[in-house]
């Protein structure tokens, strides 16, 4: 487990994408393109996901059993793969979110120390 | 696993869907369909990489890629079997030769002895100028050397042969030794059972008749039965009690001369019935921490000087120099001293062969890489990264190297056995058994060495074709489109040929040097006639004859042998030339006591000089009537010159300091004849000053029988054996050989270097010509067009041929120009290793240059002829 954590700390950006995917799937199952669109839309297009990297990230999450995949039908009636959050994934999201908050808070304190005092 | 499969299976479809949906979105935003699709693709990124990354999530990806690379490489190699076979064979020869020679080097110089801290182990020796160093001191010298401050321990280790018998032990000769009280302790050895020889060994006043045996002796003779402790065995007629077994795997400090029985040093005077004089106390030491070998040598040399400046030490010993050597990989033995220089020379030669093989393969790979450029370009366009392509090429070279390495190890195994046969065909090292097979035993060091050179080789020849590869699809395709080759690549290919020619020149020249030296040794003037001589070595140790009987019987035997048809003459002598040993002493002549020099001594019967064809210069030969008269001697021209100058030595007297085995007598001999100089102990040295004494005058038991035959001497073997058996009923024949064989046996190191270096040089020349041939053939086939155009424009076949030959000549010439000085330089290296080497000027470099020029130009002729026969119309139609 500890090595996994190490890895996440080092690969911060990758981990961030994972977190965003998990957060997106909290709203319900979605296919790949929808996830990419959702992330861009919900961040007011600030986060431009390189869409290609989405798929490896999805595979990584499946491998960790944080999300699962099943067949479904897309908006335009095509068969597509839908990703959805698992129970573990839900827990992980909570965990990751609080970690992220702490991290963001810490960085903010360092970058703008005056605002605190 | 199943998850992986399911998820990956639909990845393609999923990405296509993604693109379709993104395109649709873009269209909805008002883009044209084409624009929309491009934007979607741009946003998605490199599809191949996405797929690889996704797959990477699921696999240990490098492993999978390696497997892919290997599969692909195997297919590629299978497609060009000729290339593959040539490459694998080239590598196998290069790697095999290095492995075989390295396993010798390893056994002789690198493998540590199986004792505690082998690195601090040193060996003390002394050396008479010009002779091999020898480890044998006296008890008194040992006591003086012990007063040093540089060794933490100085232990006695005197190897010896023992005649062993006992209950359930067949009488046999076993190699063993006398050891001091600290020997086993100093080496950190614990007994397998019982106890080892301890401090009682150094109490010379109270010899304790005990013995320690080796593990394998215990196993082979006593079935590893522990109850053998306390039993007696008989060593040289002295019963001793076995007190312990040495640990498993320990058989003395020289692997190739396994020891099996150790007695306390105090038993040495008992067994040999003589005090511990010079030569009987072998010494090994342990360097104190922080003391260098050089530092220890300095102090011990001072002690040694004081040890030999005592009145009871003879003049021979007083001229000794002290030598200290590291014994971390074993004590120096005659076979080690003999093979030291040849092995280093051969190591250098085989390294060059491997270098050449690498360069050769690099050339092959380069040519092949050029013809595969199209394939590479296509793969670049399909998204393969540059690193990935280089890795693919490296995989191919690694595979080739691996196959070559495996085959090379096989070659090394069989070649190594041949090598050992040659090594052991040498003359017997008197009294010392040699188990040469351990020299070829591979261990992890050899495997590591072979593995390393295999990998280094693969990298060395594998990276070249990857150079100049472009990772940009556009420029990769441009490279294909270009008809000719780029200038740097052509130059590089040519420089590889130049390098091969240069290395081959060095190898051929050095081989010519060694072969020249060998033939100089073989055909040089010996001072005796080597042909038609049969040598019979008798074993007199258990004859039971007294001197009187022996003298009568041996003369009887000579009479009968001389009467045989086919025998011109027969003689007895103490030694025969090139046997490798002989007595020596210091001598002076009456009237000139100030001339006091060392001389070699041989004991010979009448007709020795007839038999050997050494001319008598003045005086007369020994005769049977001298036997009971005053002591007489014959000297050779060297003694006459050095002791008498222009005076006539006949009738003068020569006095010896002592003769081997005669204690402190100083016998005087009347000189009755002078013979021409002849080589005696070795072929490399000038004939020594030699004194010939009468074999039957002083009760010597001489055991060497020589016969001059009128026909092939070996055909006499049977009848001579019969005669010996009928006259000397208790004397077995130890060995029968011819003088020619004995001479060959005396120059094993020279034969080894000459034979192997010629083989390797021939191989090198072959490789270089194949390389040149390959490059020219390839260049002619690529230039078919150009040649066609030239011919259409009026070039004749001859001028085209000349064009190709000039190209070849340029490369060969450059190689020779670079190689010749390198060859001269390598001669310095070779003469440093074997100082005896005589090189007649630089003629041998010329041999190398001429031989190589001929071979390579022959190789160039074939493609040149092909070029001259290009049909211009066919050539142009190819376009």
Short mmCIF file of N, CA, C and O in Angstrom, two decimals, chain A residues 31-34 36-37 40 48-65 67 69-71 74-76 78-81 83, chain B residues 2-4 6-11 13-18 20-25 29 40 43-46 49-51 53-59:
data_model
loop_
_atom_site.label_atom_id
_atom_site.label_comp_id
_atom_site.label_asym_id
_atom_site.label_seq_id
_atom_site.Cartn_x
_atom_site.Cartn_y
_atom_site.Cartn_z
N UNK A 31 -19.90 7.41 -20.34
CA UNK A 31 -18.88 6.86 -21.24
C UNK A 31 -17.74 7.86 -21.38
O UNK A 31 -17.84 9.00 -20.92
N UNK A 32 -16.67 7.38 -22.03
CA UNK A 32 -15.41 8.14 -22.07
C UNK A 32 -15.56 9.56 -22.54
O UNK A 32 -15.13 10.50 -21.85
N UNK A 33 -16.18 9.74 -23.69
CA UNK A 33 -16.31 11.08 -24.25
C UNK A 33 -17.09 12.00 -23.32
O UNK A 33 -16.74 13.17 -23.11
N UNK A 34 -18.13 11.43 -22.71
CA UNK A 34 -18.95 12.21 -21.78
C UNK A 34 -18.14 12.67 -20.59
O UNK A 34 -18.26 13.81 -20.13
N UNK A 36 -14.89 13.19 -20.47
CA UNK A 36 -13.98 14.26 -20.90
C UNK A 36 -14.71 15.58 -21.01
O UNK A 36 -14.24 16.62 -20.54
N UNK A 37 -15.89 15.51 -21.64
CA UNK A 37 -16.68 16.73 -21.83
C UNK A 37 -17.08 17.31 -20.48
O UNK A 37 -16.99 18.52 -20.25
N UNK A 40 -14.25 19.15 -18.72
CA UNK A 40 -13.98 20.44 -19.33
C UNK A 40 -15.08 21.44 -18.99
O UNK A 40 -14.83 22.58 -18.60
N UNK A 48 -8.14 21.75 -19.56
CA UNK A 48 -8.23 21.10 -20.86
C UNK A 48 -7.64 19.71 -20.71
O UNK A 48 -6.44 19.53 -20.67
N UNK A 49 -8.48 18.74 -20.60
CA UNK A 49 -7.97 17.38 -20.49
C UNK A 49 -7.41 16.97 -21.83
O UNK A 49 -8.07 17.15 -22.85
N UNK A 50 -6.20 16.45 -21.83
CA UNK A 50 -5.75 15.83 -23.07
C UNK A 50 -6.52 14.54 -23.15
O UNK A 50 -6.29 13.61 -22.39
N UNK A 51 -7.46 14.52 -24.07
CA UNK A 51 -8.45 13.46 -24.00
C UNK A 51 -7.85 12.07 -24.10
O UNK A 51 -8.35 11.12 -23.55
N UNK A 52 -6.73 11.99 -24.81
CA UNK A 52 -6.09 10.69 -24.97
C UNK A 52 -5.72 10.06 -23.64
O UNK A 52 -5.86 8.86 -23.45
N UNK A 53 -5.26 10.92 -22.71
CA UNK A 53 -4.79 10.36 -21.45
C UNK A 53 -5.94 9.89 -20.57
O UNK A 53 -5.74 9.23 -19.57
N UNK A 54 -7.14 10.21 -20.99
CA UNK A 54 -8.31 9.78 -20.23
C UNK A 54 -8.40 8.25 -20.17
O UNK A 54 -8.67 7.68 -19.13
N UNK A 55 -8.15 7.62 -21.32
CA UNK A 55 -8.38 6.17 -21.38
C UNK A 55 -7.41 5.38 -20.51
O UNK A 55 -7.83 4.53 -19.75
N UNK A 56 -6.11 5.66 -20.61
CA UNK A 56 -5.20 4.97 -19.68
C UNK A 56 -5.62 5.18 -18.23
O UNK A 56 -5.56 4.26 -17.43
N UNK A 57 -6.08 6.42 -17.91
CA UNK A 57 -6.48 6.71 -16.54
C UNK A 57 -7.67 5.86 -16.14
O UNK A 57 -7.71 5.29 -15.04
N UNK A 58 -8.63 5.72 -17.06
CA UNK A 58 -9.80 4.88 -16.78
C UNK A 58 -9.36 3.44 -16.49
O UNK A 58 -9.83 2.80 -15.55
N UNK A 59 -8.43 2.94 -17.32
CA UNK A 59 -7.94 1.58 -17.11
C UNK A 59 -7.27 1.41 -15.76
O UNK A 59 -7.41 0.40 -15.10
N UNK A 60 -6.55 2.47 -15.37
CA UNK A 60 -5.86 2.43 -14.08
C UNK A 60 -6.89 2.31 -12.96
O UNK A 60 -6.73 1.53 -12.03
N UNK A 61 -7.99 3.07 -13.08
CA UNK A 61 -9.00 3.05 -12.03
C UNK A 61 -9.73 1.71 -11.98
O UNK A 61 -10.07 1.22 -10.90
N UNK A 62 -9.93 1.13 -13.18
CA UNK A 62 -10.58 -0.19 -13.20
C UNK A 62 -9.68 -1.21 -12.51
O UNK A 62 -10.13 -2.02 -11.72
N UNK A 63 -8.40 -1.10 -12.81
CA UNK A 63 -7.46 -2.07 -12.25
C UNK A 63 -7.47 -1.98 -10.72
O UNK A 63 -7.36 -2.97 -10.02
N UNK A 64 -7.63 -0.74 -10.21
CA UNK A 64 -7.66 -0.58 -8.75
C UNK A 64 -9.04 -0.88 -8.18
O UNK A 64 -9.24 -0.73 -6.98
N UNK A 65 -9.97 -1.19 -9.05
CA UNK A 65 -11.35 -1.52 -8.66
C UNK A 65 -12.06 -0.33 -8.02
O UNK A 65 -12.87 -0.48 -7.12
N UNK A 67 -13.51 1.95 -10.11
CA UNK A 67 -14.66 2.08 -10.99
C UNK A 67 -14.89 0.74 -11.66
O UNK A 67 -13.98 -0.10 -11.68
N UNK A 69 -16.93 -1.22 -15.23
CA UNK A 69 -17.35 -0.89 -16.58
C UNK A 69 -18.44 -1.85 -17.01
O UNK A 69 -18.44 -3.02 -16.65
N UNK A 70 -19.41 -1.31 -17.70
CA UNK A 70 -20.40 -2.22 -18.26
C UNK A 70 -20.94 -1.69 -19.58
O UNK A 70 -20.77 -0.51 -19.89
N UNK A 71 -21.55 -2.59 -20.34
CA UNK A 71 -22.11 -2.22 -21.64
C UNK A 71 -23.36 -1.39 -21.42
O UNK A 71 -24.12 -1.62 -20.47
N UNK A 74 -25.54 4.51 -25.67
CA UNK A 74 -25.26 5.94 -25.53
C UNK A 74 -26.45 6.77 -26.01
O UNK A 74 -27.43 6.23 -26.52
N UNK A 75 -26.34 8.11 -25.87
CA UNK A 75 -27.41 9.02 -26.21
C UNK A 75 -27.92 8.75 -27.62
O UNK A 75 -29.11 8.71 -27.88
N UNK A 76 -26.94 8.55 -28.55
CA UNK A 76 -27.36 8.36 -29.94
C UNK A 76 -27.52 6.88 -30.29
O UNK A 76 -27.18 6.44 -31.37
N UNK A 78 -26.01 4.12 -29.55
CA UNK A 78 -24.92 3.20 -29.92
C UNK A 78 -24.53 2.43 -28.68
O UNK A 78 -24.59 2.95 -27.57
N UNK A 79 -24.07 1.21 -28.93
CA UNK A 79 -23.53 0.45 -27.81
C UNK A 79 -22.23 1.13 -27.37
O UNK A 79 -21.42 1.51 -28.18
N UNK A 80 -22.07 1.33 -26.06
CA UNK A 80 -20.85 1.98 -25.58
C UNK A 80 -20.52 1.45 -24.20
O UNK A 80 -21.36 0.80 -23.55
N UNK A 81 -19.30 1.71 -23.77
CA UNK A 81 -18.90 1.26 -22.44
C UNK A 81 -19.18 2.38 -21.46
O UNK A 81 -18.81 3.53 -21.67
N UNK A 83 -18.76 3.75 -17.58
CA UNK A 83 -17.96 3.59 -16.37
C UNK A 83 -18.77 4.06 -15.19
O UNK A 83 -19.49 5.04 -15.26
N UNK B 2 -8.96 -11.58 -16.82
CA UNK B 2 -10.13 -11.46 -17.70
C UNK B 2 -10.61 -10.03 -17.82
O UNK B 2 -11.08 -9.61 -18.86
N UNK B 3 -10.43 -9.27 -16.72
CA UNK B 3 -10.85 -7.87 -16.78
C UNK B 3 -10.05 -7.15 -17.83
O UNK B 3 -10.54 -6.38 -18.64
N UNK B 4 -8.75 -7.44 -17.79
CA UNK B 4 -7.85 -6.80 -18.71
C UNK B 4 -8.28 -7.05 -20.14
O UNK B 4 -8.39 -6.13 -20.96
N UNK B 6 -11.19 -7.95 -21.30
CA UNK B 6 -12.47 -7.36 -21.65
C UNK B 6 -12.32 -5.87 -21.90
O UNK B 6 -12.85 -5.33 -22.87
N UNK B 7 -11.56 -5.23 -21.04
CA UNK B 7 -11.43 -3.78 -21.17
C UNK B 7 -10.64 -3.41 -22.42
O UNK B 7 -10.98 -2.48 -23.14
N UNK B 8 -9.58 -4.16 -22.65
CA UNK B 8 -8.72 -3.80 -23.77
C UNK B 8 -9.36 -4.12 -25.11
O UNK B 8 -9.11 -3.46 -26.11
N UNK B 9 -10.19 -5.19 -25.09
CA UNK B 9 -10.79 -5.67 -26.32
C UNK B 9 -11.51 -4.55 -27.09
O UNK B 9 -11.35 -4.41 -28.29
N UNK B 10 -12.26 -3.76 -26.34
CA UNK B 10 -13.11 -2.79 -27.02
C UNK B 10 -12.47 -1.41 -27.10
O UNK B 10 -13.14 -0.45 -27.46
N UNK B 11 -11.20 -1.32 -26.76
CA UNK B 11 -10.58 -0.01 -26.70
C UNK B 11 -10.62 0.70 -28.06
O UNK B 11 -10.96 1.89 -28.15
N UNK B 13 -12.73 0.31 -30.56
CA UNK B 13 -14.09 0.75 -30.82
C UNK B 13 -14.42 2.00 -29.99
O UNK B 13 -14.99 2.97 -30.49
N UNK B 14 -14.00 1.94 -28.76
CA UNK B 14 -14.30 3.02 -27.84
C UNK B 14 -13.68 4.33 -28.34
O UNK B 14 -14.32 5.38 -28.32
N UNK B 15 -12.45 4.22 -28.81
CA UNK B 15 -11.78 5.44 -29.29
C UNK B 15 -12.44 5.94 -30.57
O UNK B 15 -12.65 7.14 -30.76
N UNK B 16 -12.82 5.01 -31.43
CA UNK B 16 -13.53 5.43 -32.66
C UNK B 16 -14.83 6.15 -32.29
O UNK B 16 -15.14 7.20 -32.84
N UNK B 17 -15.52 5.59 -31.32
CA UNK B 17 -16.77 6.23 -30.87
C UNK B 17 -16.49 7.62 -30.34
O UNK B 17 -17.21 8.58 -30.64
N UNK B 18 -15.39 7.67 -29.54
CA UNK B 18 -15.03 8.95 -28.95
C UNK B 18 -14.83 9.99 -30.05
O UNK B 18 -15.36 11.10 -29.98
N UNK B 20 -15.92 9.94 -33.11
CA UNK B 20 -17.19 10.22 -33.79
C UNK B 20 -18.02 11.23 -33.00
O UNK B 20 -18.54 12.21 -33.55
N UNK B 21 -18.07 10.98 -31.68
CA UNK B 21 -18.88 11.88 -30.86
C UNK B 21 -18.28 13.27 -30.80
O UNK B 21 -18.99 14.27 -30.90
N UNK B 22 -16.96 13.34 -30.65
CA UNK B 22 -16.31 14.65 -30.60
C UNK B 22 -16.50 15.39 -31.92
O UNK B 22 -16.75 16.60 -31.94
N UNK B 23 -16.40 14.62 -33.03
CA UNK B 23 -16.60 15.24 -34.34
C UNK B 23 -18.01 15.81 -34.43
O UNK B 23 -18.22 16.95 -34.87
N UNK B 24 -18.98 15.01 -33.99
CA UNK B 24 -20.37 15.44 -34.03
C UNK B 24 -20.56 16.73 -33.23
O UNK B 24 -21.18 17.68 -33.69
N UNK B 25 -19.92 16.74 -32.03
CA UNK B 25 -19.99 17.93 -31.19
C UNK B 25 -19.47 19.14 -31.94
O UNK B 25 -20.08 20.22 -31.93
N UNK B 29 -21.12 22.62 -33.27
CA UNK B 29 -20.64 23.98 -32.99
C UNK B 29 -20.45 24.79 -34.26
O UNK B 29 -20.01 25.93 -34.18
N UNK B 40 -11.14 17.03 -33.59
CA UNK B 40 -11.36 15.95 -32.62
C UNK B 40 -10.09 15.11 -32.47
O UNK B 40 -9.68 14.77 -31.36
N UNK B 43 -7.40 16.87 -30.58
CA UNK B 43 -7.67 16.94 -29.16
C UNK B 43 -7.39 15.60 -28.48
O UNK B 43 -6.96 15.54 -27.33
N UNK B 44 -7.63 14.53 -29.22
CA UNK B 44 -7.44 13.21 -28.63
C UNK B 44 -5.95 12.91 -28.43
O UNK B 44 -5.56 12.33 -27.44
N UNK B 45 -5.13 13.34 -29.39
CA UNK B 45 -3.69 13.04 -29.28
C UNK B 45 -3.32 11.78 -30.03
O UNK B 45 -4.09 11.27 -30.84
N UNK B 46 -2.09 11.27 -29.78
CA UNK B 46 -1.50 10.13 -30.49
C UNK B 46 -2.22 8.83 -30.09
O UNK B 46 -2.05 8.32 -29.00
N UNK B 49 -0.16 5.86 -29.00
CA UNK B 49 0.38 5.98 -27.65
C UNK B 49 -0.69 5.76 -26.60
O UNK B 49 -0.43 5.14 -25.57
N UNK B 50 -1.90 6.26 -26.87
CA UNK B 50 -3.00 6.05 -25.91
C UNK B 50 -3.18 4.56 -25.69
O UNK B 50 -3.27 4.08 -24.56
N UNK B 51 -3.19 3.82 -26.81
CA UNK B 51 -3.40 2.38 -26.68
C UNK B 51 -2.26 1.73 -25.91
O UNK B 51 -2.47 0.89 -25.04
N UNK B 53 -0.32 3.15 -23.76
CA UNK B 53 -0.40 3.54 -22.35
C UNK B 53 -1.46 2.74 -21.62
O UNK B 53 -1.27 2.33 -20.48
N UNK B 54 -2.61 2.55 -22.29
CA UNK B 54 -3.70 1.80 -21.65
C UNK B 54 -3.24 0.37 -21.40
O UNK B 54 -3.49 -0.21 -20.34
N UNK B 55 -2.55 -0.19 -22.39
CA UNK B 55 -2.07 -1.56 -22.23
C UNK B 55 -1.04 -1.63 -21.11
O UNK B 55 -1.00 -2.55 -20.33
N UNK B 56 -0.26 -0.57 -21.05
CA UNK B 56 0.80 -0.52 -20.03
C UNK B 56 0.22 -0.61 -18.63
O UNK B 56 0.85 -1.13 -17.72
N UNK B 57 -0.99 -0.06 -18.46
CA UNK B 57 -1.63 -0.13 -17.16
C UNK B 57 -1.77 -1.57 -16.72
O UNK B 57 -1.64 -1.91 -15.55
N UNK B 58 -1.99 -2.42 -17.68
CA UNK B 58 -2.30 -3.81 -17.35
C UNK B 58 -1.11 -4.75 -17.36
O UNK B 58 -1.21 -5.89 -16.93
N UNK B 59 -0.03 -4.35 -17.93
CA UNK B 59 1.07 -5.32 -18.07
C UNK B 59 2.36 -4.75 -17.55
O UNK B 59 2.52 -3.55 -17.39
#
